XYZ file of N, CA and C in Angstrom:
333
model
N -7.960 14.024 34.672
C -8.730 14.999 35.410
C -9.063 16.183 34.511
N -10.204 16.750 34.782
C -10.612 17.935 34.034
C -10.123 19.179 34.761
N -10.319 20.337 34.160
C -9.870 21.602 34.754
C -10.506 21.867 36.107
N -11.743 21.375 36.294
C -12.429 21.640 37.566
C -12.074 20.629 38.650
N -11.148 19.721 38.382
C -10.678 18.778 39.388
C -11.464 17.491 39.456
N -12.480 17.312 38.626
C -13.257 16.077 38.626
C -12.623 15.072 37.682
N -13.026 13.838 37.830
C -12.454 12.768 37.017
C -12.942 12.821 35.575
N -14.015 13.527 35.299
C -14.547 13.588 33.942
C -15.436 12.397 33.662
N -15.957 12.355 32.472
C -16.892 11.305 32.086
C -16.133 10.064 31.642
N -16.581 8.920 32.106
C -16.005 7.646 31.685
C -16.930 6.930 30.718
N -17.901 7.658 30.165
C -18.876 7.057 29.255
C -18.181 6.585 27.988
N -18.623 5.464 27.481
C -18.100 4.912 26.237
C -18.604 5.757 25.065
N -17.789 5.908 24.042
C -18.256 6.664 22.881
C -19.386 5.921 22.185
N -20.256 6.675 21.549
C -21.358 6.063 20.814
C -20.823 5.418 19.544
N -21.614 4.569 18.949
C -21.219 3.901 17.717
C -20.923 4.918 16.623
N -21.703 5.987 16.576
C -21.476 7.046 15.586
C -20.129 7.722 15.776
N -19.735 7.918 17.026
C -18.428 8.527 17.304
C -17.303 7.593 16.898
N -17.486 6.293 17.087
C -16.465 5.332 16.682
C -16.320 5.292 15.166
N -17.421 5.409 14.461
C -17.388 5.356 13.004
C -16.542 6.473 12.416
N -16.480 7.612 13.078
C -15.686 8.724 12.569
C -14.205 8.389 12.527
N -13.758 7.501 13.409
C -12.343 7.185 13.515
C -11.956 5.902 12.779
N -12.917 5.127 12.326
C -12.604 3.866 11.669
C -12.312 4.092 10.194
N -11.602 3.136 9.630
C -11.267 3.227 8.210
C -12.508 2.949 7.372
N -12.586 3.580 6.242
C -13.708 3.388 5.338
C -13.297 2.362 4.283
N -13.630 1.105 4.533
C -13.224 0.020 3.641
C -13.803 0.183 2.240
N -15.016 0.686 2.155
C -15.636 0.889 0.837
C -14.816 1.895 0.034
N -14.418 2.976 0.672
C -13.603 3.990 0.003
C -12.248 3.416 -0.393
N -11.665 2.581 0.466
C -10.370 1.972 0.156
C -10.466 1.066 -1.070
N -11.544 0.326 -1.189
C -11.726 -0.550 -2.356
C -11.868 0.295 -3.620
N -12.601 1.394 -3.537
C -12.733 2.293 -4.684
C -11.374 2.898 -5.039
N -10.622 3.298 -4.023
C -9.279 3.845 -4.253
C -8.375 2.807 -4.905
N -8.490 1.559 -4.450
C -7.686 0.478 -5.020
C -7.938 0.351 -6.524
N -9.200 0.350 -6.910
C -9.545 0.220 -8.332
C -9.002 1.395 -9.140
N -9.184 2.584 -8.606
C -8.715 3.787 -9.295
C -7.190 3.794 -9.417
N -6.507 3.483 -8.324
C -5.037 3.508 -8.327
C -4.457 2.396 -9.198
N -5.089 1.237 -9.198
C -4.600 0.144 -10.038
C -4.770 0.496 -11.519
N -5.888 1.094 -11.875
C -6.110 1.506 -13.265
C -5.075 2.557 -13.676
N -4.794 3.491 -12.782
C -3.797 4.524 -13.072
C -2.413 3.902 -13.263
N -2.041 2.985 -12.377
C -0.747 2.316 -12.492
C -0.644 1.549 -13.803
N -1.665 0.796 -14.155
C -1.629 0.018 -15.402
C -1.515 0.926 -16.633
N -2.234 2.040 -16.592
C -2.176 2.986 -17.710
C -0.768 3.572 -17.841
N -0.202 4.027 -16.737
C 1.145 4.591 -16.780
C 2.173 3.548 -17.194
N 1.988 2.329 -16.731
C 2.918 1.253 -17.102
C 2.869 1.010 -18.606
N 1.668 1.006 -19.160
C 1.514 0.786 -20.597
C 2.095 1.949 -21.408
N 1.846 3.174 -20.949
C 2.284 4.354 -21.688
C 3.775 4.660 -21.522
N 4.293 4.515 -20.291
C 5.653 4.965 -19.989
C 6.631 3.851 -19.663
N 6.137 2.654 -19.469
C 7.000 1.559 -19.055
C 7.106 1.509 -17.539
N 7.636 0.405 -17.059
C 7.728 0.202 -15.616
C 8.861 1.003 -14.993
N 9.927 1.214 -15.734
C 11.083 1.951 -15.202
C 10.918 3.455 -15.435
N 9.792 3.971 -14.992
C 9.476 5.388 -15.124
C 9.080 5.906 -13.747
N 9.557 7.067 -13.384
C 9.310 7.598 -12.044
C 7.820 7.730 -11.726
N 7.047 8.254 -12.664
C 5.606 8.409 -12.424
C 4.920 7.052 -12.265
N 5.338 6.083 -13.056
C 4.774 4.738 -12.966
C 5.085 4.124 -11.609
N 6.325 4.258 -11.168
C 6.715 3.695 -9.878
C 6.026 4.415 -8.716
N 5.875 5.716 -8.824
C 5.136 6.454 -7.788
C 3.701 5.939 -7.710
N 3.095 5.711 -8.876
C 1.718 5.195 -8.915
C 1.657 3.800 -8.299
N 2.673 2.978 -8.584
C 2.683 1.633 -7.996
C 2.721 1.699 -6.478
N 3.611 2.506 -5.930
C 3.738 2.544 -4.473
C 2.534 3.202 -3.800
N 1.864 4.080 -4.505
C 0.612 4.630 -3.979
C -0.446 3.527 -3.933
N -0.500 2.729 -4.997
C -1.414 1.591 -5.030
C -1.029 0.576 -3.952
N 0.264 0.341 -3.787
C 0.756 -0.595 -2.772
C 0.231 -0.208 -1.389
N 0.330 1.068 -1.044
C -0.112 1.534 0.274
C -1.587 1.230 0.513
N -2.398 1.383 -0.506
C -3.826 1.095 -0.368
C -4.077 -0.410 -0.314
N -3.416 -1.154 -1.181
C -3.632 -2.604 -1.241
C -3.161 -3.314 0.024
N -2.089 -2.829 0.623
C -1.588 -3.489 1.831
C -2.584 -3.309 2.970
N -3.275 -2.171 2.993
C -4.299 -1.954 4.022
C -5.475 -2.906 3.841
N -5.703 -3.309 2.603
C -6.788 -4.246 2.296
C -6.308 -5.694 2.313
N -5.041 -5.882 2.651
C -4.436 -7.216 2.779
C -4.425 -7.974 1.457
N -4.135 -7.282 0.376
C -4.070 -7.892 -0.952
C -2.663 -8.452 -1.199
N -2.245 -9.397 -0.374
C -0.867 -9.884 -0.389
C -0.502 -10.609 -1.680
N -1.374 -11.468 -2.172
C -1.057 -12.211 -3.395
C -0.979 -11.278 -4.606
N -1.897 -10.348 -4.679
C -1.874 -9.374 -5.771
C -0.570 -8.579 -5.733
N -0.211 -8.093 -4.560
C 1.017 -7.307 -4.435
C 2.250 -8.143 -4.733
N 2.238 -9.385 -4.302
C 3.359 -10.278 -4.581
C 3.557 -10.445 -6.088
N 2.463 -10.593 -6.811
C 2.538 -10.729 -8.267
C 3.114 -9.470 -8.914
N 2.645 -8.305 -8.488
C 3.175 -7.051 -9.026
C 4.648 -6.873 -8.664
N 4.995 -7.202 -7.438
C 6.375 -7.017 -6.991
C 7.357 -7.906 -7.758
N 6.883 -9.031 -8.275
C 7.743 -9.894 -9.086
C 8.271 -9.136 -10.301
N 7.497 -8.177 -10.817
C 7.929 -7.345 -11.942
C 8.631 -6.068 -11.484
N 8.136 -5.476 -10.397
C 8.631 -4.175 -9.956
C 10.018 -4.257 -9.320
N 10.242 -5.266 -8.483
C 11.503 -5.338 -7.734
C 12.727 -5.428 -8.651
N 12.744 -6.287 -9.662
C 13.934 -6.329 -10.523
C 14.240 -4.988 -11.206
N 13.211 -4.277 -11.605
C 13.391 -2.963 -12.231
C 13.977 -1.985 -11.217
N 13.432 -1.992 -10.019
C 13.883 -1.058 -8.979
C 15.283 -1.379 -8.477
N 15.663 -2.652 -8.469
C 17.011 -3.025 -8.019
C 18.093 -2.428 -8.922
N 17.763 -2.157 -10.164
C 18.723 -1.577 -11.109
C 18.878 -0.068 -10.926
N 17.972 0.530 -10.178
C 17.995 1.978 -9.974
C 18.846 2.310 -8.756
N 19.313 3.545 -8.698
C 20.060 4.018 -7.534
C 19.344 5.199 -6.910
N 18.076 4.989 -6.590
C 17.276 6.044 -5.984
C 16.366 5.439 -4.930
N 15.418 6.209 -4.459
C 14.524 5.784 -3.391
C 13.721 4.529 -3.738
N 13.477 4.301 -5.017
C 12.634 3.175 -5.417
C 13.316 1.827 -5.171
N 14.635 1.801 -5.205
C 15.361 0.559 -4.937
C 15.051 0.076 -3.516
N 15.185 0.953 -2.561
C 14.920 0.600 -1.169
C 13.431 0.349 -0.928
N 12.577 1.173 -1.510
C 11.130 0.997 -1.332
C 10.673 -0.379 -1.820
N 11.198 -0.787 -2.963
C 10.790 -2.072 -3.533
C 11.257 -3.234 -2.662
N 12.490 -3.164 -2.186
C 13.014 -4.233 -1.340
C 12.237 -4.298 -0.027
N 11.940 -3.137 0.552
C 11.152 -3.099 1.786
C 9.737 -3.620 1.554
N 9.139 -3.245 0.444
C 7.783 -3.699 0.137
C 7.744 -5.212 -0.016
N 8.724 -5.761 -0.729
C 8.782 -7.207 -0.921
C 8.991 -7.918 0.414
N 9.912 -7.414 1.221
C 10.169 -8.031 2.528
C 8.921 -7.992 3.403
N 8.195 -6.880 3.373
C 6.986 -6.757 4.186
C 5.916 -7.742 3.730
N 5.709 -7.840 2.421
C 4.703 -8.770 1.900
C 5.085 -10.208 2.243
N 6.350 -10.555 2.062
C 6.800 -11.920 2.390
C 6.602 -12.209 3.885
N 6.890 -11.221 4.716
C 6.711 -11.390 6.156
C 5.241 -11.622 6.486
N 4.365 -10.821 5.891
C 2.925 -10.975 6.141
C 2.420 -12.325 5.623
N 3.084 -12.867 4.604
C 2.698 -14.168 4.052
C 3.358 -15.324 4.803
N 4.172 -14.997 5.794
C 4.948 -16.001 6.553
C 5.910 -16.748 5.643
N 6.422 -16.069 4.650
C 7.411 -16.636 3.723
C 8.765 -15.995 4.029
N 9.261 -16.249 5.231
C 10.427 -15.568 5.764
C 11.725 -15.844 5.011
N 11.883 -17.031 4.479
C 13.157 -17.411 3.838
C 13.320 -16.828 2.432
N 12.249 -16.313 1.882
C 12.328 -15.742 0.532
C 12.790 -14.335 0.678
């Protein structure tokens, strides 16, 4: 109900109004390319067991998972998880959770 006691408008939002709330897939793909390039550069310069490199990976992970890049992420996680398991910080848990989530989305529950 509105302040004046009426039920208000039940009109459907216009297509333009819906577009404001939807994800911008084109922007996500551009972000994916940028974040992947940044991660690869940091990995080459600093190694995989570097805080900045791992932060870049998980930032890329967040974008790639939205784009459903499961195989790509699975390949990266094959390298990232063993490195993170040796750490005693937030990255250990993040890597295990990321791997479990990707495996779940791939219906590879036993792995």
